[in-house]
Coordinates of C-alpha atoms and ligand atoms in Angstrom, one line a residue:
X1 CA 22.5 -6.6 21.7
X2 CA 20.6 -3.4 21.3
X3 CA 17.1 -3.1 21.2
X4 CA 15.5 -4.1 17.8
X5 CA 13.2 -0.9 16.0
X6 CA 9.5 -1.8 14.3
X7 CA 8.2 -0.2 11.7
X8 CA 4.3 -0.3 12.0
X9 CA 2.2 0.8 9.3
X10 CA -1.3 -0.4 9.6
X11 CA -4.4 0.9 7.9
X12 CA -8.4 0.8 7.1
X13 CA -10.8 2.3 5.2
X14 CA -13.6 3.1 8.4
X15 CA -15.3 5.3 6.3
X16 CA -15.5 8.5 4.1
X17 CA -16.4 11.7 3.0
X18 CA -18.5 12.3 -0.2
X19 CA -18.1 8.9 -1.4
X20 CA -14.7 7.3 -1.7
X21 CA -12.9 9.9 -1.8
X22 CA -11.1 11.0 1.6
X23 CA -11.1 10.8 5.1
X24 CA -11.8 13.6 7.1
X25 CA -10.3 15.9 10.0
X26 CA -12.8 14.0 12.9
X27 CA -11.1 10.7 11.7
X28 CA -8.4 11.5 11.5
X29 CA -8.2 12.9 15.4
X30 CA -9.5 9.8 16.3
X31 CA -6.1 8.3 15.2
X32 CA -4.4 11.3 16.1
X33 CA -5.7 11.0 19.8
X34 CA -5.4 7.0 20.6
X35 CA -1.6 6.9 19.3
X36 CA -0.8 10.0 21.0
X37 CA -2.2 7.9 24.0
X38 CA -0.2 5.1 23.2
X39 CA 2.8 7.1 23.4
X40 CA 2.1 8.5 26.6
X41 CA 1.8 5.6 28.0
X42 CA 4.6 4.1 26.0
X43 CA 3.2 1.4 24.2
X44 CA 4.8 2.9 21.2
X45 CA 7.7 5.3 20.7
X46 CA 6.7 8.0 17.7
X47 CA 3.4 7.9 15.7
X48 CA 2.1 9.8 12.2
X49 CA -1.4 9.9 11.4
X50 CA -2.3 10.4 7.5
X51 CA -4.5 9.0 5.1
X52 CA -4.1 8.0 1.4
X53 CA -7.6 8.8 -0.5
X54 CA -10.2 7.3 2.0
X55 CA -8.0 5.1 4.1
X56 CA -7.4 6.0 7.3
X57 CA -2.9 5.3 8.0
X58 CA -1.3 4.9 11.1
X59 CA 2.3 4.8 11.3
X60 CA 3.8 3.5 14.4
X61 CA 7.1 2.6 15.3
X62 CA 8.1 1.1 18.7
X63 CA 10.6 -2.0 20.2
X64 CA 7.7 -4.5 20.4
X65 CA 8.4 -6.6 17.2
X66 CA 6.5 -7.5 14.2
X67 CA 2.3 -9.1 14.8
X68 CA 2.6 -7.7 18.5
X69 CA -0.7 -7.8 19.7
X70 CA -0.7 -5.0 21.7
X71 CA 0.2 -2.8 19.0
X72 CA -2.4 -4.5 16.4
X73 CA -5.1 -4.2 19.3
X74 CA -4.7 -0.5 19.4
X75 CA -4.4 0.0 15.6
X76 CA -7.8 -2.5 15.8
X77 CA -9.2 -0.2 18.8
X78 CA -9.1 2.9 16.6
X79 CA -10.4 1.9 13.6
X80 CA -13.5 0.5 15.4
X81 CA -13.9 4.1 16.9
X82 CA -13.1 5.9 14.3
X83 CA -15.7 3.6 12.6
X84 CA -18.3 4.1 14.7
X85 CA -17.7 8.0 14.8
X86 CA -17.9 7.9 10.6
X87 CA -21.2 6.2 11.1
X88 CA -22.4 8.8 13.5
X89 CA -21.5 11.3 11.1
X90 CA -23.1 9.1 8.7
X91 CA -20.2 9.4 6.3
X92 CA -19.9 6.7 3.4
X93 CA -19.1 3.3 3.6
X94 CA -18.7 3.6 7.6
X95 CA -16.5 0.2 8.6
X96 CA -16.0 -0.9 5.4
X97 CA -12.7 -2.6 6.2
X98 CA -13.7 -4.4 9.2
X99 CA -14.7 -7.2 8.1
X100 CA -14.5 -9.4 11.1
X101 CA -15.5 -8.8 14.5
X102 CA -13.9 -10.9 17.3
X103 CA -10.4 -9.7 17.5
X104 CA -8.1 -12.4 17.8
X105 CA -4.9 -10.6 18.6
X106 CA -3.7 -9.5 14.9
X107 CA -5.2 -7.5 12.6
X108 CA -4.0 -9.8 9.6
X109 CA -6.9 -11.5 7.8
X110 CA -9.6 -9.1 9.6
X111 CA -9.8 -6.5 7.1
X112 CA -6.7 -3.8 7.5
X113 CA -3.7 -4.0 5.5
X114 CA -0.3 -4.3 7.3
X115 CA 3.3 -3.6 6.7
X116 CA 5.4 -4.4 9.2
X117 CA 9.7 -4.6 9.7
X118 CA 11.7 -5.0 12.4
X119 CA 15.5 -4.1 11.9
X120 CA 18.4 -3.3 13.3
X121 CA 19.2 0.4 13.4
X122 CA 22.0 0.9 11.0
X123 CA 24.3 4.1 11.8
X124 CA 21.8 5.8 10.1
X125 CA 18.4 4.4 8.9
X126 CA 16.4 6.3 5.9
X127 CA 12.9 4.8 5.9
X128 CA 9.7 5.8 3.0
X129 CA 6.5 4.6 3.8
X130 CA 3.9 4.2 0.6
X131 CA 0.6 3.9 1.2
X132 CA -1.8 3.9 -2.3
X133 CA -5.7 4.5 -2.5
X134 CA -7.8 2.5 -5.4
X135 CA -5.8 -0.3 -6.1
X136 CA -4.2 -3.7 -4.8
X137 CA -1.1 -4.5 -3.2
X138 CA 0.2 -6.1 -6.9
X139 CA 0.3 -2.0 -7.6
X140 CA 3.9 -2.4 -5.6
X141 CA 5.4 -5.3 -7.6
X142 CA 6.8 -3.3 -10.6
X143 CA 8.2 -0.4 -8.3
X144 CA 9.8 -3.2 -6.3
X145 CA 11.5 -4.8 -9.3
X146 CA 12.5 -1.6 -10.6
X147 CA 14.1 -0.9 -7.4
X148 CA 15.7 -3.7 -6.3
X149 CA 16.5 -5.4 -9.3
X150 CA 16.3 -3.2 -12.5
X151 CA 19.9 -1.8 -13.0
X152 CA 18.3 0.7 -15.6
X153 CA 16.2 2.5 -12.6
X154 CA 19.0 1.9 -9.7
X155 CA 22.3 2.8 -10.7
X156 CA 23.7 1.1 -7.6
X157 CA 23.3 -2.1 -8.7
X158 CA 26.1 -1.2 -11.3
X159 CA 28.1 0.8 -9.7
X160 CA 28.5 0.1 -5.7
X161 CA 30.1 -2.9 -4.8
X162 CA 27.7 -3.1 -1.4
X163 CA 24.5 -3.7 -3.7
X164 CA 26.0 -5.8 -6.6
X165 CA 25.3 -9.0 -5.3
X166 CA 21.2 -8.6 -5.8
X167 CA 18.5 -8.9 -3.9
X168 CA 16.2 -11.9 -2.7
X169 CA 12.2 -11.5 -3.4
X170 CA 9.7 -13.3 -1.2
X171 CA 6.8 -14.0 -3.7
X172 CA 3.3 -14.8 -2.4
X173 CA 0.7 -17.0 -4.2
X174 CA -2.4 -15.7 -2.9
X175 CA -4.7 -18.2 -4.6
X176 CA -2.5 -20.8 -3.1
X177 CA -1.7 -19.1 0.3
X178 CA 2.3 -20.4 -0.8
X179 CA 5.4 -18.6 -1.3
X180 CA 8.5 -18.8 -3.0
X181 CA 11.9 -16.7 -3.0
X182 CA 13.5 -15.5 -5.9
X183 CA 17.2 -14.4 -6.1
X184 CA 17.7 -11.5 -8.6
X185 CA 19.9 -11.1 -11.3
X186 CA 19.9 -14.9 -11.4
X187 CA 16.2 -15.6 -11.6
X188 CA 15.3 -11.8 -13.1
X189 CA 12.9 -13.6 -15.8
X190 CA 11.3 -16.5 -13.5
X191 CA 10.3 -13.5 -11.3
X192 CA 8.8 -11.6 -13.9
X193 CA 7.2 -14.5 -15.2
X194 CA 5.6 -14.7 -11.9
X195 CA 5.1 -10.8 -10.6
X196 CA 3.6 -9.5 -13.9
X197 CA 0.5 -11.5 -12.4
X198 CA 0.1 -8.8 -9.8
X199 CA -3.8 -9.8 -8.9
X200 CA -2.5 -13.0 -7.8
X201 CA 1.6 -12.9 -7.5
X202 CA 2.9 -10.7 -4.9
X203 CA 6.3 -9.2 -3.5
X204 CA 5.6 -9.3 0.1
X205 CA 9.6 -9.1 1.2
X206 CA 12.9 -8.0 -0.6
X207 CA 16.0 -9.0 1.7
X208 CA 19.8 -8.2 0.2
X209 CA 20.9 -11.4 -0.9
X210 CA 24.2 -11.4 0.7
X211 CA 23.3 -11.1 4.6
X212 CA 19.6 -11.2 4.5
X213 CA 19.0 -7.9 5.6
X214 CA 15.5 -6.9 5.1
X215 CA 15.3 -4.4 2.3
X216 CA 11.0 -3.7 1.8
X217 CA 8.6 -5.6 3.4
X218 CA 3.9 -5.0 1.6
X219 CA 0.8 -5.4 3.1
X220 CA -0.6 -8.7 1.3
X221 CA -4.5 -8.1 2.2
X222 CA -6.8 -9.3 -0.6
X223 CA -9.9 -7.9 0.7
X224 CA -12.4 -9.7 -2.0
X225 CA -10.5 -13.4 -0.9
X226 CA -11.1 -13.0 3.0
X227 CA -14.8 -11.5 1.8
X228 CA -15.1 -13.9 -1.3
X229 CA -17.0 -10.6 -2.8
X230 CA -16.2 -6.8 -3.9
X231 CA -15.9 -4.7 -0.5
X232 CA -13.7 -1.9 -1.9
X233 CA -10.5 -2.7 -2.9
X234 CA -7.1 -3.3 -0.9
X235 CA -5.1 0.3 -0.9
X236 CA -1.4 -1.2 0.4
X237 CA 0.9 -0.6 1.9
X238 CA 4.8 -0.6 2.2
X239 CA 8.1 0.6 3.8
X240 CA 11.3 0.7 2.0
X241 CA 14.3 0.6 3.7
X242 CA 17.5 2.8 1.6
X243 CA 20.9 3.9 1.4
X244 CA 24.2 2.7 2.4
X245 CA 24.4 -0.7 0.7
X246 CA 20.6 -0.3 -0.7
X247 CA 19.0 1.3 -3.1
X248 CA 19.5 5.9 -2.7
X249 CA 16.3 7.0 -1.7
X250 CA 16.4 8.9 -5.4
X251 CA 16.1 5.3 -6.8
X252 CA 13.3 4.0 -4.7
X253 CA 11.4 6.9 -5.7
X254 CA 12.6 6.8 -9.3
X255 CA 10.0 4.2 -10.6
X256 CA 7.6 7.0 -9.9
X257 CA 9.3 8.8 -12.7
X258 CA 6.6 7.8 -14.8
X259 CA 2.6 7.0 -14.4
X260 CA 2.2 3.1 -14.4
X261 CA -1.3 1.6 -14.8
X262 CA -2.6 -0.8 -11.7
X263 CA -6.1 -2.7 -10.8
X264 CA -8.7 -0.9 -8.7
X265 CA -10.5 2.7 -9.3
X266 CA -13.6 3.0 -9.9
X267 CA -15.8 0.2 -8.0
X268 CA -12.2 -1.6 -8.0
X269 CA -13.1 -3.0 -11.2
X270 CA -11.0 -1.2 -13.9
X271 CA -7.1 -0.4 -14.8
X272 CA -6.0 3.0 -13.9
X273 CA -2.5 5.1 -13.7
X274 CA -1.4 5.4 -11.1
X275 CA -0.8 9.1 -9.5
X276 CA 2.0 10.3 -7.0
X277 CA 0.9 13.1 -5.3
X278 CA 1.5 14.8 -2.2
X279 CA -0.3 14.5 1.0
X280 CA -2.7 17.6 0.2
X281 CA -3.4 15.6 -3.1
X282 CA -3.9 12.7 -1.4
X283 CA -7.7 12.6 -2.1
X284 CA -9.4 10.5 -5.0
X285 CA -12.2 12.4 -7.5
X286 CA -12.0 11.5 -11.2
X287 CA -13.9 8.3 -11.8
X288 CA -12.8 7.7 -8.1
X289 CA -9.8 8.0 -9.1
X290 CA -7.1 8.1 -10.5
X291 CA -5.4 5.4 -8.1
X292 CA -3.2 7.5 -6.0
X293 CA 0.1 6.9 -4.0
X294 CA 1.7 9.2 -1.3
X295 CA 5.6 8.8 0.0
X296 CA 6.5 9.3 3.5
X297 CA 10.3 9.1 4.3
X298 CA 11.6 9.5 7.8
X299 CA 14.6 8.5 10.2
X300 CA 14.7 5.5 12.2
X301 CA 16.2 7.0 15.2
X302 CA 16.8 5.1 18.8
X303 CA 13.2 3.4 18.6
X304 CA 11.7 6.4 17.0
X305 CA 11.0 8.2 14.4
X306 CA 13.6 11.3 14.5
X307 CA 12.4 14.5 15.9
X308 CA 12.7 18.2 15.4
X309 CA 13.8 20.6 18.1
X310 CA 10.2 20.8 19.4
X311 CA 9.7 16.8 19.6
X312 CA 7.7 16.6 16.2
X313 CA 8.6 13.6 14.1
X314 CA 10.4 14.3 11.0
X315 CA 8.4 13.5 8.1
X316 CA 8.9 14.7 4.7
X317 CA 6.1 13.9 1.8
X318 CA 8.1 13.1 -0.9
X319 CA 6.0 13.0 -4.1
X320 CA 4.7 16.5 -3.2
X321 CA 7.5 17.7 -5.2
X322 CA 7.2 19.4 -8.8
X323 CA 9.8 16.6 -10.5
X324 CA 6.8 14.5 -10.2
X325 CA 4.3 16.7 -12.3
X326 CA 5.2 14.6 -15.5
X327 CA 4.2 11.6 -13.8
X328 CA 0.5 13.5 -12.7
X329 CA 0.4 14.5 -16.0
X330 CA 1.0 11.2 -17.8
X331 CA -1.8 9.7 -15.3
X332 CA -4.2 12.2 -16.3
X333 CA -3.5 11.5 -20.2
X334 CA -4.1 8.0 -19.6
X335 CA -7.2 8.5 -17.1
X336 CA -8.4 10.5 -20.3
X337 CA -7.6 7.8 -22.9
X338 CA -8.9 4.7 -21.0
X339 CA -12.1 6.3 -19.8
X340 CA -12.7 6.6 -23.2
X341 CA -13.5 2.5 -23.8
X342 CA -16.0 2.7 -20.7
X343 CA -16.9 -1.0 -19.5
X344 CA -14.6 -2.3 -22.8
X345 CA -12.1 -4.2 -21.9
X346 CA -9.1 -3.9 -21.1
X347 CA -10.3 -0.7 -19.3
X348 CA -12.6 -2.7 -17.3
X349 CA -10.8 -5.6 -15.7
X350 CA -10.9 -9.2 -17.1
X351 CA -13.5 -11.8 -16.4
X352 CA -11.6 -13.2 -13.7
X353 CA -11.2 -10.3 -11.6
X354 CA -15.0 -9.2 -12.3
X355 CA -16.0 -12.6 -10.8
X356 CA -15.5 -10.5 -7.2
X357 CA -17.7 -7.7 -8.3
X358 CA -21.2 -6.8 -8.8
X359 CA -20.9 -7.8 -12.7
X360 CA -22.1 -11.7 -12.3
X361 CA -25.2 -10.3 -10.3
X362 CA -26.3 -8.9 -13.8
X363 CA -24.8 -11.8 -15.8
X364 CA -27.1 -14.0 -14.1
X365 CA -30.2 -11.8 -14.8
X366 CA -29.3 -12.0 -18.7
X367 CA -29.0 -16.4 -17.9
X368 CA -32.2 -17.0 -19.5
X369 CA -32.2 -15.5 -22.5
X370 CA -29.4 -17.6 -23.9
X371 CA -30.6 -20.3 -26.4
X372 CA -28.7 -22.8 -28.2
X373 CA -27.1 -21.1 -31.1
Ligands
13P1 P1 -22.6 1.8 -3.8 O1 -22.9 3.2 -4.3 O2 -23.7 0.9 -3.8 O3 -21.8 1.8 -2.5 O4 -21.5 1.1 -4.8 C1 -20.6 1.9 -5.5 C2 -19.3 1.8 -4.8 O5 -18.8 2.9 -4.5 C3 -18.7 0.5 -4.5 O6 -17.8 0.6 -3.5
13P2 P1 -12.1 2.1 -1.8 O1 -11.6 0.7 -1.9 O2 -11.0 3.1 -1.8 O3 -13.0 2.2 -0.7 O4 -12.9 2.4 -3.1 C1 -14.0 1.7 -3.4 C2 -14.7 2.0 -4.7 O5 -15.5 1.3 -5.1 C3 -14.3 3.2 -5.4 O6 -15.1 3.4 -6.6
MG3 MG1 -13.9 3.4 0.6
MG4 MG1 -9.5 3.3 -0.3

């Protein structure tokens, strides 16, 4: 049996500049250094450091499986340094993500968001990583139907006998910490029913129906559950797995086609658009915003991630690519046109969602004045 292949992707808001709005080169060296470390001294096989708006993204990949705690330790390890070094710099929100202290092993629950898969190397393995700033990790549940399931976005699922038998969706409840797996075409409009609740339903798996061969795999954090208050919001994660009896890598990254609105931006309380941009772009400024996504694809390759002629991983950002300029466009328009309502819903986010924020501190104020009527 050859060895199995993780894909790692692991990140944390430790901290800012100007705000929420990116993270700069000394963090980003932090990460930079500690993986390059780790690689050294083979604890992982290939690294990319990035970041998506203000969070701070490490992509490993390495033969030690999915939760391994050696590799969550040093994803752990650098976020509390590069913490610590955003504090000394005095940049904003310094740690904002670590929300626990006494490391446990995994990372899960703690504050970072994770997306993890372990596969086995196919003859040839194209991977995309996502990583989104300013929103939740509900933003991924319409791409992921589109994708996997929506035969008007993946033509595959008409026309290539490997993909026609569907796809299997691991849903999670995260007010009920429960899941429950949905088989697609059969159960399209149960899963609907359930996903187009993407604060609280969420596709945290697709496998392919037929062999169970994991497809996608999201980070799941809910920062305001583990903190029962606002602490920023969740900026998820995901990998992708396509081609060759999956969705073409085109029709992954066709949902992107258009601007879609998600939960987060400003103060985490509002609906935005969502943008895909390119790394360089990857920085949040109007109204915090507007919620960003960046694309990373890659080649699983022996354990790694495949190199050039000079040993540099291959990475190629996606989105930073002009047939996406309608989409930017379309999220400015509707930045423009929701900003408009200010706090009125449904720009701002409903009742239940405001619960986490700073909202029922001035609610409570206006308590008093409220007589019978
Ligand atoms: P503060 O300016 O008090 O941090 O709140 C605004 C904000 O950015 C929330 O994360
Ligand atoms: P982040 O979750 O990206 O830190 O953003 C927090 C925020 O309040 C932005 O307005
Ligand atoms: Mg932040
Ligand atoms: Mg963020």
């Amino acid at each position: 049996m050859p060895e199995k292949t993780t894909i790692s992707i692991i990140k944390c808001d430790v901290g800012s500049l100007v705000g929420h709005h990116t993270v700069p080169e000394p963090l980003l060296n932090v990460g930079e250094k500690n993986l390059q470390e780790a690689q050294k001294s083979g604890i992982i096989n290939s690294h990319y450091v990035f970041h998506a708006g203000d969070d701070l993204e490490l992509l490993m990949v390495h033969q030690k499986g999915e939760g391994n705690p050696e590799i969550h330790k040093l994803a752990w390890d650098t976020f509390q340094e590069a913490a610590k070094k955003a504090l000394d710099l005095k940049l904003y929100g310094a740690g904002q993500d670590i929300l626990k202290t006494a490391f446990s092993g995994n990372v899960r629950g703690m504050g970072p968001g994770v997306a993890e898969m372990e596969i086995e190397e196919r003859g040839s393995d194209p991977i995309v990583v996502f990583a989104a700033d300013k929103t939740e990790p509900g933003a991924f549940n319409y791409p992921m139907f589109r994708i996997f399931a929506d035969p008007f976005n993946t033509a595959g699922l008409v026309i290539d006998p490997a993909i026609s038998g569907g796809f299997k969706f691991e849903v999670l409840d995260v007010l009920e910490n429960k899941r429950a797996v949905l088989k697609c075409p059969e159960e399209m409009y149960e899963l609907i029913a359930l996903i187009g609740t993407p604060s609280r339903y969420l596709i945290s798996h697709v496998r392919r129906a037929k062999d169970d061969l994991v497809c996608a795999a999201t980070s799941t954090t809910r920062l305001s559950l583990i903190a029962g208050k606002y602490v920023g919001k969740d900026d998820p994660v995901s990998i992708v797995r396509c081609q060759h009896g999956l969705p073409a890598l085109g029709e992954v990254l066709a949902p992107f086609m258009h601007s879609y609105f998600v939960e987060g931006w400003m103060r985490g309380s509002h609906w935005g658009p969502l943008m895909p941009v390119g790394l360089k772009d990857a920085r949040c400024t109007l109204f915090d915003g507007p919620p960003r996504i960046v694309a990373l694809g890659f080649q699983a390759a022996h354990g790694k991630i495949a190199c050039d002629d000079e040993g540099k991983p291959m990475i190629s950002d996606l989105f930073s690519d002009p047939s996406f300029d309608l989409a930017r466009r379309e999220a400015v328009e509707n930045a423009v046109s929701l900003r408009r309502m200010g706090e009125f819903e449904p720009a701002r986010l409903g009742a239940g969602e405001m619960e986490y924020t700073t909202l029922p501190k001035v609610l409570e104020k206006l308590k008093g004045r409220f007589t019978k009527a």
